[in-house]
Structures are given as C-alpha cells and as structure tokens.
mmCIF file of C-alpha atoms and ligand atoms in Angstrom:
data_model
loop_
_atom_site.group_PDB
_atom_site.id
_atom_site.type_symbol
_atom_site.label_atom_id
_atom_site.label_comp_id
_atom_site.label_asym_id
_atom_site.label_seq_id
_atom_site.Cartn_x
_atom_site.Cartn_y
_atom_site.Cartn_z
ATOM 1 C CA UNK A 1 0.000 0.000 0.000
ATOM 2 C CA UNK A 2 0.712 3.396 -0.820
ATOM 3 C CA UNK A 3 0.579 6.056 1.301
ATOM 4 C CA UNK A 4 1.403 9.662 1.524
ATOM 5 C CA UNK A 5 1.216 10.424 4.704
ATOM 6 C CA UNK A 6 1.200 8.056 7.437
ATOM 7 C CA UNK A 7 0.151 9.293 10.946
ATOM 8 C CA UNK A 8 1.284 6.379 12.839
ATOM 9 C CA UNK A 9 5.324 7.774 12.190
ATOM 10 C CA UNK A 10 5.042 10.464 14.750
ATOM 11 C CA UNK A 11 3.007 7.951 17.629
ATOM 12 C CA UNK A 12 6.010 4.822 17.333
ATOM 13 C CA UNK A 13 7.718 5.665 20.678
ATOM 14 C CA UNK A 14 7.302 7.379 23.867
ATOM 15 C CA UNK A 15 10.755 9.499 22.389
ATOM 16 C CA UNK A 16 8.881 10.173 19.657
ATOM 17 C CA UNK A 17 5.695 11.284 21.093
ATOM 18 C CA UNK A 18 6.947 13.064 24.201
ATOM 19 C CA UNK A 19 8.358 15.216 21.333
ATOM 20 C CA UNK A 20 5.732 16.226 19.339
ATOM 21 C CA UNK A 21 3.052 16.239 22.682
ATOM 22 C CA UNK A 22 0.712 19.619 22.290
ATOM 23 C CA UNK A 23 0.223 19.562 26.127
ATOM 24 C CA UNK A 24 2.463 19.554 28.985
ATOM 25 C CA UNK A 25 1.231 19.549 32.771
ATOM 26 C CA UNK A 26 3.447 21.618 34.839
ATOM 27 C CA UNK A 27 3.589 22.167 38.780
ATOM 28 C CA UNK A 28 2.860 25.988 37.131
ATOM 29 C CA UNK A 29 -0.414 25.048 36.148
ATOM 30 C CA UNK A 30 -1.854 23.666 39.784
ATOM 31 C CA UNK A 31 -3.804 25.819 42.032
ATOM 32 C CA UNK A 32 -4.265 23.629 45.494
ATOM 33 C CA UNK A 33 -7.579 24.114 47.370
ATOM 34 C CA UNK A 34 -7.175 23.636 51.237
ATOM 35 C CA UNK A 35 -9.813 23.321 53.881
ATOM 36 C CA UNK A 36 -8.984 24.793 56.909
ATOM 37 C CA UNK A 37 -11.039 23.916 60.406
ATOM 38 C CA UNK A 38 -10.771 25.715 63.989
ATOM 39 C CA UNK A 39 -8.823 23.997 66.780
ATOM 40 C CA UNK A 40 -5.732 22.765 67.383
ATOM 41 C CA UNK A 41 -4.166 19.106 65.344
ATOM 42 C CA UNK A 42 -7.438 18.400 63.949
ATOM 43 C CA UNK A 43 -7.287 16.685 60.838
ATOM 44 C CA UNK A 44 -10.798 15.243 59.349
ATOM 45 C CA UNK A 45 -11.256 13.445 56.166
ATOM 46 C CA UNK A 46 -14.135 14.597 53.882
ATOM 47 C CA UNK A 47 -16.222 11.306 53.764
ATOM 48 C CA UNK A 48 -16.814 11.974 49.961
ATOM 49 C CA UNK A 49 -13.683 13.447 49.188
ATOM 50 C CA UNK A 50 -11.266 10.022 50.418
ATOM 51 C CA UNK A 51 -7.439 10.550 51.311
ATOM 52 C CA UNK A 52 -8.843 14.930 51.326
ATOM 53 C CA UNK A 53 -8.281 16.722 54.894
ATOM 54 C CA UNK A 54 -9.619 19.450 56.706
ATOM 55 C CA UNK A 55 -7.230 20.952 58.684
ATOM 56 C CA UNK A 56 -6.562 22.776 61.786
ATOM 57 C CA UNK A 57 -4.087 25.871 61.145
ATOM 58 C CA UNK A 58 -1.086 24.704 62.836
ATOM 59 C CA UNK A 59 -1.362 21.649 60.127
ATOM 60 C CA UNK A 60 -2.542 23.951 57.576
ATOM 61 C CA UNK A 61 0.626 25.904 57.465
ATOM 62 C CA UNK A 62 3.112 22.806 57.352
ATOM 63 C CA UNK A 63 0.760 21.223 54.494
ATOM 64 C CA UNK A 64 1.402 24.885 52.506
ATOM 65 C CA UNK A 65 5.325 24.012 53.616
ATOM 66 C CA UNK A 66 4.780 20.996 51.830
ATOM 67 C CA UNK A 67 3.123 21.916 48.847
ATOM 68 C CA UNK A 68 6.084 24.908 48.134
ATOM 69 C CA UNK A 69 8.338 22.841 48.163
ATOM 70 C CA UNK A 70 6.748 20.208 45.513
ATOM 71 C CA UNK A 71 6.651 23.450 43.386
ATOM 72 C CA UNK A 72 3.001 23.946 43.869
ATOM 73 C CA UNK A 73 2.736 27.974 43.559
ATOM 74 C CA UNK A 74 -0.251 28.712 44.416
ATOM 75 C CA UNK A 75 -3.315 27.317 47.428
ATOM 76 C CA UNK A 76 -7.547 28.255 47.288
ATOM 77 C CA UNK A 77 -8.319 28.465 50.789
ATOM 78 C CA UNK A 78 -11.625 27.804 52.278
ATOM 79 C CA UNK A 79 -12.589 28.143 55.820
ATOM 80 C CA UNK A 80 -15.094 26.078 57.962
ATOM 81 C CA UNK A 81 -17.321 28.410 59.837
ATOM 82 C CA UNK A 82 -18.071 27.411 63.651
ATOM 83 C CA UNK A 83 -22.085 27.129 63.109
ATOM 84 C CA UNK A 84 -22.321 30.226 66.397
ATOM 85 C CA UNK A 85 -21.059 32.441 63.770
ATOM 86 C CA UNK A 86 -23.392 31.733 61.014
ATOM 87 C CA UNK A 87 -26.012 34.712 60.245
ATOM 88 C CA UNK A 88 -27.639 35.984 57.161
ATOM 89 C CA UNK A 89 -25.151 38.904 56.938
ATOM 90 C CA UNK A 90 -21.818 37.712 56.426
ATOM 91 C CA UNK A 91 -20.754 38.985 59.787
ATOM 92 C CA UNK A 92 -18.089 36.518 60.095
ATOM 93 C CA UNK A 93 -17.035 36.923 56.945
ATOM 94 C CA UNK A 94 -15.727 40.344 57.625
ATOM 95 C CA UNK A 95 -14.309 39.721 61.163
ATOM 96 C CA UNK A 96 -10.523 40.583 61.082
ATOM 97 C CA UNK A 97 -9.481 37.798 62.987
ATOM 98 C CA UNK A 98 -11.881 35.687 61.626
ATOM 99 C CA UNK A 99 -10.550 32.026 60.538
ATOM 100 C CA UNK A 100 -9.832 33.142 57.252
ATOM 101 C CA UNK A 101 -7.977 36.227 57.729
ATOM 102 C CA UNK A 102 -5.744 34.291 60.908
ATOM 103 C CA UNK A 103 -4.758 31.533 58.086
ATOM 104 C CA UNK A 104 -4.278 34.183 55.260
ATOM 105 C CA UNK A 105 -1.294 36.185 58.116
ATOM 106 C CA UNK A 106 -0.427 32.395 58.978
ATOM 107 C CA UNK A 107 0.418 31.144 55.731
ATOM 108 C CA UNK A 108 1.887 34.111 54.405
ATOM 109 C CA UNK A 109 3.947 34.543 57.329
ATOM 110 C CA UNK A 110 5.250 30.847 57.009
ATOM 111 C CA UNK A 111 5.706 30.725 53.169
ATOM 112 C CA UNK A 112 5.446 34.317 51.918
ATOM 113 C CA UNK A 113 6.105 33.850 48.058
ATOM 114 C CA UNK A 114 2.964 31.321 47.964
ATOM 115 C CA UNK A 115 0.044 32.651 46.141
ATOM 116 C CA UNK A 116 -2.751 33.161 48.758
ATOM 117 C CA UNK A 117 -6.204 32.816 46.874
ATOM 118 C CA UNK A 118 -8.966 33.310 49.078
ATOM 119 C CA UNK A 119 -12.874 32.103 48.919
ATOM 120 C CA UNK A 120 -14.900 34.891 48.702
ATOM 121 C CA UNK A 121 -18.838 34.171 48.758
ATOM 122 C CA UNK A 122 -20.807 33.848 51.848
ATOM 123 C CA UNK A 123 -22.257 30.326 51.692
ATOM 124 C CA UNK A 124 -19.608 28.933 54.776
ATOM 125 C CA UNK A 125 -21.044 32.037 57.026
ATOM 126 C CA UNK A 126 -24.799 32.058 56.091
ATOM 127 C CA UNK A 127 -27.231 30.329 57.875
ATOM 128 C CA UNK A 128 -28.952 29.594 54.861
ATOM 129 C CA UNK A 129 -25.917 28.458 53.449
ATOM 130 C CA UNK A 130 -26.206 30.496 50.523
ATOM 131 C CA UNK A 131 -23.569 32.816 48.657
ATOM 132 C CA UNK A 132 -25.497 35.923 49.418
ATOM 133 C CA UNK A 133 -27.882 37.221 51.895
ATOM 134 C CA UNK A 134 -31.588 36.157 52.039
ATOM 135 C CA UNK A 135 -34.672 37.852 52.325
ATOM 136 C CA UNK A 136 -37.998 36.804 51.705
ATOM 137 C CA UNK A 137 -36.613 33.467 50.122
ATOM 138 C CA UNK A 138 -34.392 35.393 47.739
ATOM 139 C CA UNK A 139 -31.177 35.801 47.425
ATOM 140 C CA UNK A 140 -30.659 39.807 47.330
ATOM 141 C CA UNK A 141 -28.191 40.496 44.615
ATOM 142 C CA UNK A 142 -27.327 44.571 45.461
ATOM 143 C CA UNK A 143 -26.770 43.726 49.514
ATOM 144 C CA UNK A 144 -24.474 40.909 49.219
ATOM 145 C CA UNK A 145 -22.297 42.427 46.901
ATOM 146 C CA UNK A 146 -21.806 45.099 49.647
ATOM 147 C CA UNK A 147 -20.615 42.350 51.825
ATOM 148 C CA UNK A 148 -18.231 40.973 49.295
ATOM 149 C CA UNK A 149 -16.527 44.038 48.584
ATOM 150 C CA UNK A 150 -15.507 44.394 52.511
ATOM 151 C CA UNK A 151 -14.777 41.048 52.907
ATOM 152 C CA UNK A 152 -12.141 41.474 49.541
ATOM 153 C CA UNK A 153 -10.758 44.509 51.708
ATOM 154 C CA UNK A 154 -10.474 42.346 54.680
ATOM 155 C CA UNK A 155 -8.584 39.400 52.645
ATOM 156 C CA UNK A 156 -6.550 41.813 51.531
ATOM 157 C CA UNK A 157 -5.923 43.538 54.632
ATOM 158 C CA UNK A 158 -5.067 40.000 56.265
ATOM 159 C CA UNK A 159 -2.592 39.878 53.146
ATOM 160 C CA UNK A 160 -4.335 37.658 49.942
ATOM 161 C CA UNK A 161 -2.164 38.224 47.040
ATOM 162 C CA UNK A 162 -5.416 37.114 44.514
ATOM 163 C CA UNK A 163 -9.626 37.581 45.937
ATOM 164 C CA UNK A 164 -11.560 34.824 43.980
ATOM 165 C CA UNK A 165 -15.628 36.142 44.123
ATOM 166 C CA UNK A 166 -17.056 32.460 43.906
ATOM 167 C CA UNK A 167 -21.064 34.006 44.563
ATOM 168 C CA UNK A 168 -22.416 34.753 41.161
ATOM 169 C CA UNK A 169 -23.574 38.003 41.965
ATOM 170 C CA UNK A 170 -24.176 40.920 39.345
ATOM 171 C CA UNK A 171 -21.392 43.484 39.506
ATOM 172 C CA UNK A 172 -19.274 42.074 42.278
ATOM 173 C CA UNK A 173 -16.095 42.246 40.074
ATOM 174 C CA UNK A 174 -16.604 46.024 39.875
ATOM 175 C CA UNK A 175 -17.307 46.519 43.624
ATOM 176 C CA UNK A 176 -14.666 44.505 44.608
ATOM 177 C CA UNK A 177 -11.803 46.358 42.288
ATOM 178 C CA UNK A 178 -13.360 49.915 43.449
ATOM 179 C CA UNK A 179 -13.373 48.846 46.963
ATOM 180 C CA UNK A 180 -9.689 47.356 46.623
ATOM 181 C CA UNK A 181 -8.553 50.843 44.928
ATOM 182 C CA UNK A 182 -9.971 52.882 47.719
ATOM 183 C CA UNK A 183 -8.282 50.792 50.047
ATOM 184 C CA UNK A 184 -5.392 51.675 48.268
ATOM 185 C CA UNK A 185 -4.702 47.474 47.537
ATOM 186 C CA UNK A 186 -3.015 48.489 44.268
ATOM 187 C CA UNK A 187 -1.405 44.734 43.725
ATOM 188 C CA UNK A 188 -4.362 42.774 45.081
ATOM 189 C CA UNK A 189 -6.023 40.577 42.389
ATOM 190 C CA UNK A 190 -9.142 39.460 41.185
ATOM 191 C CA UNK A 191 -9.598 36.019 39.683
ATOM 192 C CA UNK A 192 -13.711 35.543 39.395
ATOM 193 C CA UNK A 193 -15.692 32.419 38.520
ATOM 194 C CA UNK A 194 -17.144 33.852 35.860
ATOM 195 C CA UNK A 195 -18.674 31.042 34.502
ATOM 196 C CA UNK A 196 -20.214 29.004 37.180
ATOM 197 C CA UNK A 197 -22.428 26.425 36.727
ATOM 198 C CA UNK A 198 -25.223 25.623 39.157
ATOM 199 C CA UNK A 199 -23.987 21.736 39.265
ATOM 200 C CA UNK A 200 -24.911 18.608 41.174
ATOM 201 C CA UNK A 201 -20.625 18.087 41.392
ATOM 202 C CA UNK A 202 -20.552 20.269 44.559
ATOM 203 C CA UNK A 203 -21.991 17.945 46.926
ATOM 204 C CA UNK A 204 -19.022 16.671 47.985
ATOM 205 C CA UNK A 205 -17.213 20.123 48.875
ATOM 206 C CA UNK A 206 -20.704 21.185 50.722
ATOM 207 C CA UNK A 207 -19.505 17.981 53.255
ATOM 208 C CA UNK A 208 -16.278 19.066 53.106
ATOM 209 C CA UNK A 209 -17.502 22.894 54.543
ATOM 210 C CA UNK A 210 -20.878 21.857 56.165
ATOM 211 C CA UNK A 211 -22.527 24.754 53.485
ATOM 212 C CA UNK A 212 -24.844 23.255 51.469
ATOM 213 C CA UNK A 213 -28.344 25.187 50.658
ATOM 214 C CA UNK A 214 -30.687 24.905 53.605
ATOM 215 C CA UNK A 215 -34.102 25.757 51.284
ATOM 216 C CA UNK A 216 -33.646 25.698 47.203
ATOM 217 C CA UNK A 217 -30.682 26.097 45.025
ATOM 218 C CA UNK A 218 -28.125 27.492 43.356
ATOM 219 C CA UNK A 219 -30.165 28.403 40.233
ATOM 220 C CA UNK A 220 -31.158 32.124 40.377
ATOM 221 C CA UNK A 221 -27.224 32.845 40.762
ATOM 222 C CA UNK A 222 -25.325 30.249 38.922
ATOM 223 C CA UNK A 223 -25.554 29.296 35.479
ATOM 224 C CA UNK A 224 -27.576 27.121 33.518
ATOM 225 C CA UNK A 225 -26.059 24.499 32.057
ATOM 226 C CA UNK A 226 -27.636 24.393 28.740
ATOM 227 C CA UNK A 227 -26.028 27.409 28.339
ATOM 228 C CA UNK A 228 -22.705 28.529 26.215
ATOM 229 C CA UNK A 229 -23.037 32.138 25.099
ATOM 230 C CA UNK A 230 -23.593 32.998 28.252
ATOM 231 C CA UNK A 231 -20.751 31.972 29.545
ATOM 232 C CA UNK A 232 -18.653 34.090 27.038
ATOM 233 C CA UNK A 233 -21.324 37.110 28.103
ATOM 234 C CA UNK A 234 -20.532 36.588 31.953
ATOM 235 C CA UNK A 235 -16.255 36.297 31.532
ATOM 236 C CA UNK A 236 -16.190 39.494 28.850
ATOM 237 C CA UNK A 237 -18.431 41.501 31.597
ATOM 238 C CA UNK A 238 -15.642 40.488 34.021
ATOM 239 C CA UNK A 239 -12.867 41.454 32.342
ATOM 240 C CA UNK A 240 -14.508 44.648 31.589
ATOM 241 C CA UNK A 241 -15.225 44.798 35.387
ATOM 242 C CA UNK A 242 -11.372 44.214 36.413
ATOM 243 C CA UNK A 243 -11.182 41.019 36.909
ATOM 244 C CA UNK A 244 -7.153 39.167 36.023
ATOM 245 C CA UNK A 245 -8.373 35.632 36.148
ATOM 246 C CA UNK A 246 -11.478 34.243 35.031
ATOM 247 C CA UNK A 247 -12.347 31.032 35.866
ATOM 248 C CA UNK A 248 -15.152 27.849 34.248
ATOM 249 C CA UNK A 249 -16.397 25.562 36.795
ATOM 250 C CA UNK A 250 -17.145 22.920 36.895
ATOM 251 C CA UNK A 251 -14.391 21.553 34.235
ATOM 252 C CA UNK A 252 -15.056 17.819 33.095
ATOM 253 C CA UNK A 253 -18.537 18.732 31.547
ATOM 254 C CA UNK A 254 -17.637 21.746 30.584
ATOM 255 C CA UNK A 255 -14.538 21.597 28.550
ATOM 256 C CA UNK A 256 -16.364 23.001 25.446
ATOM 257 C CA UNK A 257 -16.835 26.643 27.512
ATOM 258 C CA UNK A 258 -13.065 26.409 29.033
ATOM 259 C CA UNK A 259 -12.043 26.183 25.085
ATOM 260 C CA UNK A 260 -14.739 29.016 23.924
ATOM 261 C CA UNK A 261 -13.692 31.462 27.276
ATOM 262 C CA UNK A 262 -10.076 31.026 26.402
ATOM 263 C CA UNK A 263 -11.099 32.202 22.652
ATOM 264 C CA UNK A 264 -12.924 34.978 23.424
ATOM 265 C CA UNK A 265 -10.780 37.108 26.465
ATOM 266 C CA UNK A 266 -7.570 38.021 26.522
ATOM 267 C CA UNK A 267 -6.685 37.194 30.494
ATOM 268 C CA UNK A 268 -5.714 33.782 31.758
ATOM 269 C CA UNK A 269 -8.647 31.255 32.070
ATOM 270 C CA UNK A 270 -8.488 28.910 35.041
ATOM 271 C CA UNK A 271 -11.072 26.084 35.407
ATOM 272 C CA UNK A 272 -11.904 24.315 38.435
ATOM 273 C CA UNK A 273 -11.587 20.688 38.308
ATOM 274 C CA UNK A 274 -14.163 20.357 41.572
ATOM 275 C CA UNK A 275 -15.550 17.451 44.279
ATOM 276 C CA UNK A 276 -17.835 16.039 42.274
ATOM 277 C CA UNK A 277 -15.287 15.254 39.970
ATOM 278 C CA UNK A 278 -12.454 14.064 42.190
ATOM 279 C CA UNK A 279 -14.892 11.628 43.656
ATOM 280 C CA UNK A 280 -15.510 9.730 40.526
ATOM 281 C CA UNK A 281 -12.434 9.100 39.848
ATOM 282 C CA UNK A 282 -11.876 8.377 43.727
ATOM 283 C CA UNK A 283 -14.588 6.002 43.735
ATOM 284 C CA UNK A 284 -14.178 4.001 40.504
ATOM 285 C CA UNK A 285 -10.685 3.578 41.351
ATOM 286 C CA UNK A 286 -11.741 2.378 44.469
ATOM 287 C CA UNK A 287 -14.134 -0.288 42.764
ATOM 288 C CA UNK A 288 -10.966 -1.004 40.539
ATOM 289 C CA UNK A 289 -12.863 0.255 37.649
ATOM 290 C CA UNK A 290 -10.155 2.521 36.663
ATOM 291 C CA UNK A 291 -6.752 3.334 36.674
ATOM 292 C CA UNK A 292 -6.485 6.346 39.234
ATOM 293 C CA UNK A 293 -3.601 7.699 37.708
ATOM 294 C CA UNK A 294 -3.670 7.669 34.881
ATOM 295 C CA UNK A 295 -7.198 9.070 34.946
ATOM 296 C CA UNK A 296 -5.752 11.648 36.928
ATOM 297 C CA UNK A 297 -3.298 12.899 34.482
ATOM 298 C CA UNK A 298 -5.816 12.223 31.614
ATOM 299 C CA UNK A 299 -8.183 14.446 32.781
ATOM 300 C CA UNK A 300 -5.988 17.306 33.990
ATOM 301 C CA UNK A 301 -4.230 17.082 30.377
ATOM 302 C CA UNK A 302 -7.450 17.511 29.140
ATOM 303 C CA UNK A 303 -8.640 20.669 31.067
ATOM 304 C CA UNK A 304 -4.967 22.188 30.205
ATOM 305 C CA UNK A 305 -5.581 21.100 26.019
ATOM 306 C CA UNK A 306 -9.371 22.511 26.485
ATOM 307 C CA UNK A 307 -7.501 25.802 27.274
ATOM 308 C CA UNK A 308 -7.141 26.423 30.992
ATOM 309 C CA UNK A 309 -3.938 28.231 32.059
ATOM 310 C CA UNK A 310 -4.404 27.246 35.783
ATOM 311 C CA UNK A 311 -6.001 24.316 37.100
ATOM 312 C CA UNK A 312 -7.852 24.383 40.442
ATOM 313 C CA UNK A 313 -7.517 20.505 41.628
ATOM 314 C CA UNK A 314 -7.824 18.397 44.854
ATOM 315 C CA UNK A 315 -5.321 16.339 42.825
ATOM 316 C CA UNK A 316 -2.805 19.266 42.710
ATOM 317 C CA UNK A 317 -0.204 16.954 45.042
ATOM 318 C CA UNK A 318 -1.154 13.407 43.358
ATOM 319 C CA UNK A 319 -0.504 15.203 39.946
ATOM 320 C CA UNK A 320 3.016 16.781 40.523
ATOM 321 C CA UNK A 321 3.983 13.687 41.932
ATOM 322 C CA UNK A 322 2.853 11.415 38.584
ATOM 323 C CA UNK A 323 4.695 14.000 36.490
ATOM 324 C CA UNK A 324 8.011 13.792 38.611
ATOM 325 C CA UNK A 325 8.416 10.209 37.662
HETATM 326 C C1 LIG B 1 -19.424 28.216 46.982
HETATM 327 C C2 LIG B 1 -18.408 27.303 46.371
HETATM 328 C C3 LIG B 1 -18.687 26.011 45.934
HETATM 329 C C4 LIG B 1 -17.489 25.495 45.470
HETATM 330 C C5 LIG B 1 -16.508 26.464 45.612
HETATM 331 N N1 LIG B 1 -17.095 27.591 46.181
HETATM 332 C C6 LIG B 1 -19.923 25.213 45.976
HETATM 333 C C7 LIG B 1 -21.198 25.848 45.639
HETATM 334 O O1 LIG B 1 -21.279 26.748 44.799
HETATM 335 O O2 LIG B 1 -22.183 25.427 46.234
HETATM 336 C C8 LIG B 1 -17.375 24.104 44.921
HETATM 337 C C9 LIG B 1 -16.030 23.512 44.802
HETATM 338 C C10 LIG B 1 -16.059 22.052 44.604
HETATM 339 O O3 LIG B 1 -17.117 21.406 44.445
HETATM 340 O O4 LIG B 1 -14.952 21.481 44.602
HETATM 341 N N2 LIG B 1 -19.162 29.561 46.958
#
C-alpha cells in the first residue's frame, strides 16, 4: 500500500511522542484548594472526598510548607465556619481575625512567596448556606455584593495576594476592584468564577464545609447548564469589570466553555476541576474500575488542552507527583 502520509510515524515511541506532545502539565499550572477547620491538630477526612483533609491551622501551614516545596505555587483556601457564627449577613465573613484572615497572616507569614487565593462568597457564614444574603426566600443580589466588597478589603488587609468572588452576583467584580482601589490594595487581584455552573458536582465540597443550601438552590445565581453564550457574556463583563483571572467551573462537563472562554478574552482562564469530579475518579478507582492515575493525568491534560492556564484541583499533590516520575 501506498501512502502519503502516514500518521502512525510520529506515535512509534514514547521518544517520539513526548516530542511532538501539544500539552504539557506543569507544577505551574496547579492551584491547590485547602480546607482549613478551627482547633488545634485536627485533621478530618471529607467522607466523599477520600485521602482529602480538613485541617486545623497549625497543620494547615506545614501542608502549605509541603506543597512549596513540591513546586506547587499557588493554594484556594476555604474556611469552615463554627455554626455560632453563622447569620444571614456575612458577619463573620468580615471579622478581622476571623478564621480566614488568621490563616491568610499564617500562611503568608510561614511561606510568603505562595500565592494566597482566598474564597470569597458567603455560603460557609450564612445560615442559609447560601452565597449571598436572604430575604424573603431570595437571594438579594445589590446587599451581598456590599458584603463581598468588605470582605475582599479584609482578605486583603489579612494579606491575599489574589480575591476569587465564587457568589455569582451581578457586579461584584466592579465593587470589589473599586473597593480594593480605595483601600489603596493596588497589587491585590481578582480572579472571578465567571462562569459558574449551578452543578450537582458540589456535593461533595458542601460535606467538606458543612454549606450546602438549607431551602432551594443554586439556580437564580449560577448558570444554567444548557447554556454557552452565556458563559462568554458573563467572563467578557468580568474582564470589563477588572477582573485578572477568570475562571469555568465545573471543568469535566464543561470543557467546550473552558475552550470558547479562552477564545474569546484576553486574560488567563483557570477552570476548576471540583468534588464532584475528584470523587468519581476516587470512587471508581476504588471499585478497581479505573486506573487512578492515569485518569488523573488524563483528565488534567485535558482541562490544560481545552484551554485552561491554571487548574484548580484536589489532585494538585497526586498530579506533581505522577509527572516527577
Ligand atoms: C461556593 C463554592 C462552591 C465550590 C466552591 N465555592 C460550591 C457551591 O457553589 O455550592 C465548589 C467547589 C467544589 O465542588 O470542589 N461559593
């Protein structure tokens, strides 16, 4: 037989392939998301998150030791509220020596050249557990955005290097930068999930913080997920707003919008590879369904070829450690 061309020449040998590979993961591309609990050595496991910890501080800050010096750049922290605190006003979430802003000193006082990203939405405070406040069964867009501006300020204050507005809210990307400029927080940044997805791949991270919805859902805030253009709509509007970063989340199912995003703005796009998704792979693995590593790698690869320049991922460890050997 004849042939031209023949595309099997460039697949004949790992040499050959590692050579001509489109994608590379890199310890660059990992954001790590920590949970952080009060008290003192506490370290629980999320029951649908296996071999994932929420930690007390004190173990917080040597698990950010850890991840520095694996090359990981960058952590997403998330705090558990104590449920005392818990109002329909974001109270805590404003409190200078809340959780949040004592771990934000902590772990830039341990490791200061790690990227502090911070959680801002008020779902862990609320009583409702919903990102903004509530009245009259609604989530009241105008209010909570208030709240989200101060508690930027306050991460910022406490020392965040990068605010991530994870709500949903009209505008907040606009309040925030404002409120960061009159604050004079010149070098504080913004990354914003601009396209979030009102998904049923939480559930495991609402274990993880104790935060899920007490009435409803998520679906007067976060997106539809029919729904592409708008996706493009909400990340431009961001960008116009200020933000650096946008981000797509969920990222398995949505790998078509991380691709579209990273066409249409001119920022880096980060995606959040979430729970839900960590716990499939998690439990197939576990039912020996699956090779966990490689579908590990696979999947991350394929957020990074979809077009995401950062890569939030409860894997962020697992991952670095695959592509060291
Ligand atoms: C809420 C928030 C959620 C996640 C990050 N921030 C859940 C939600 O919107 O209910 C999910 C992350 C994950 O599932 O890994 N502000």
């Amino acid at each position: 037989m004849y042939l031209q061309r023949r595309n099997r020449i460039l697949r004949q040998s790992p040499a050959i392939r590692s050579l001509v590979a489109e994608t590379v993961l890199t310890p660059n591309d990992f954001i790590a998301p920590i949970f952080i609990d009060e008290g003192e050595n506490v370290k629980t496991e999320i029951a649908s998150m296996p071999n994932y910890f929420r930690c007390s501080l004190d173990l917080t800050v040597k698990e950010v030791k850890e991840l520095w010096s694996m090359g990981i750049k960058s952590v997403l922290l998330f705090v558990k509220a104590d449920d005392e605190t818990k109002d329909n006003k974001g109270t805590e979430a404003i409190n200078p020596n809340g959780l949040m802003q004592r771990s934000i000193r902590a772990i830039k006082d341990a490791v200061p050249e790690m990227v502090v990203m911070t959680d801002v939405a008020l779902d862990p405070y609320s009583s409702f557990g919903h990102d903004g406040i509530v009245e009259g069964g609604e989530i009241v867009n105008d209010a909570t955005v208030e709240v989200l501006a101060q508690m930027s300020v306050s991460h910022a204050e406490a020392g965040a290097d990068i605010v991530a507005p994870s709500d949903m809210m009209d505008g907040r990307i606009a309040a925030i930068r404002q409120a960061l400029e009159q604050s004079n927080f010149t070098k504080t940044g913004i990354m914003a999930y601009s396209a979030k997805y009102a998904s049923c791949f939480y559930g495991p991270f609402r274990d993880a913080l104790d935060s899920a919805p007490g009435f409803g859902d998520k679906k007067t805030y976060q997106m539809d997920y029919a729904n592409r253009q708008e996706a493009i709509k909400e990340t431009i509007m961001d960008v116009e707003e200020g933000a650096d970063i946008v981000m797509v989340k969920p990222a398995l199912s949505y790998l078509d919008i991380i691709r579209e995003v990273k066409n249409a703005v001119d920022v880096p796009v980060s995606c959040y590879n979430i729970s839900g998704e960590y716990a499939m792979i998690k439990a197939a693995a576990k039912m020996g369904w699956i090779d966990e590593e490689k579908a590990i790698i696979e999947t991350l690869t394929s957020m990074k070829r979809a077009g995401a320049d950062l890569i939030a991922t409860y894997f962020a460890k697992d991952a670095v450690r695959l592509l060291n050997h």
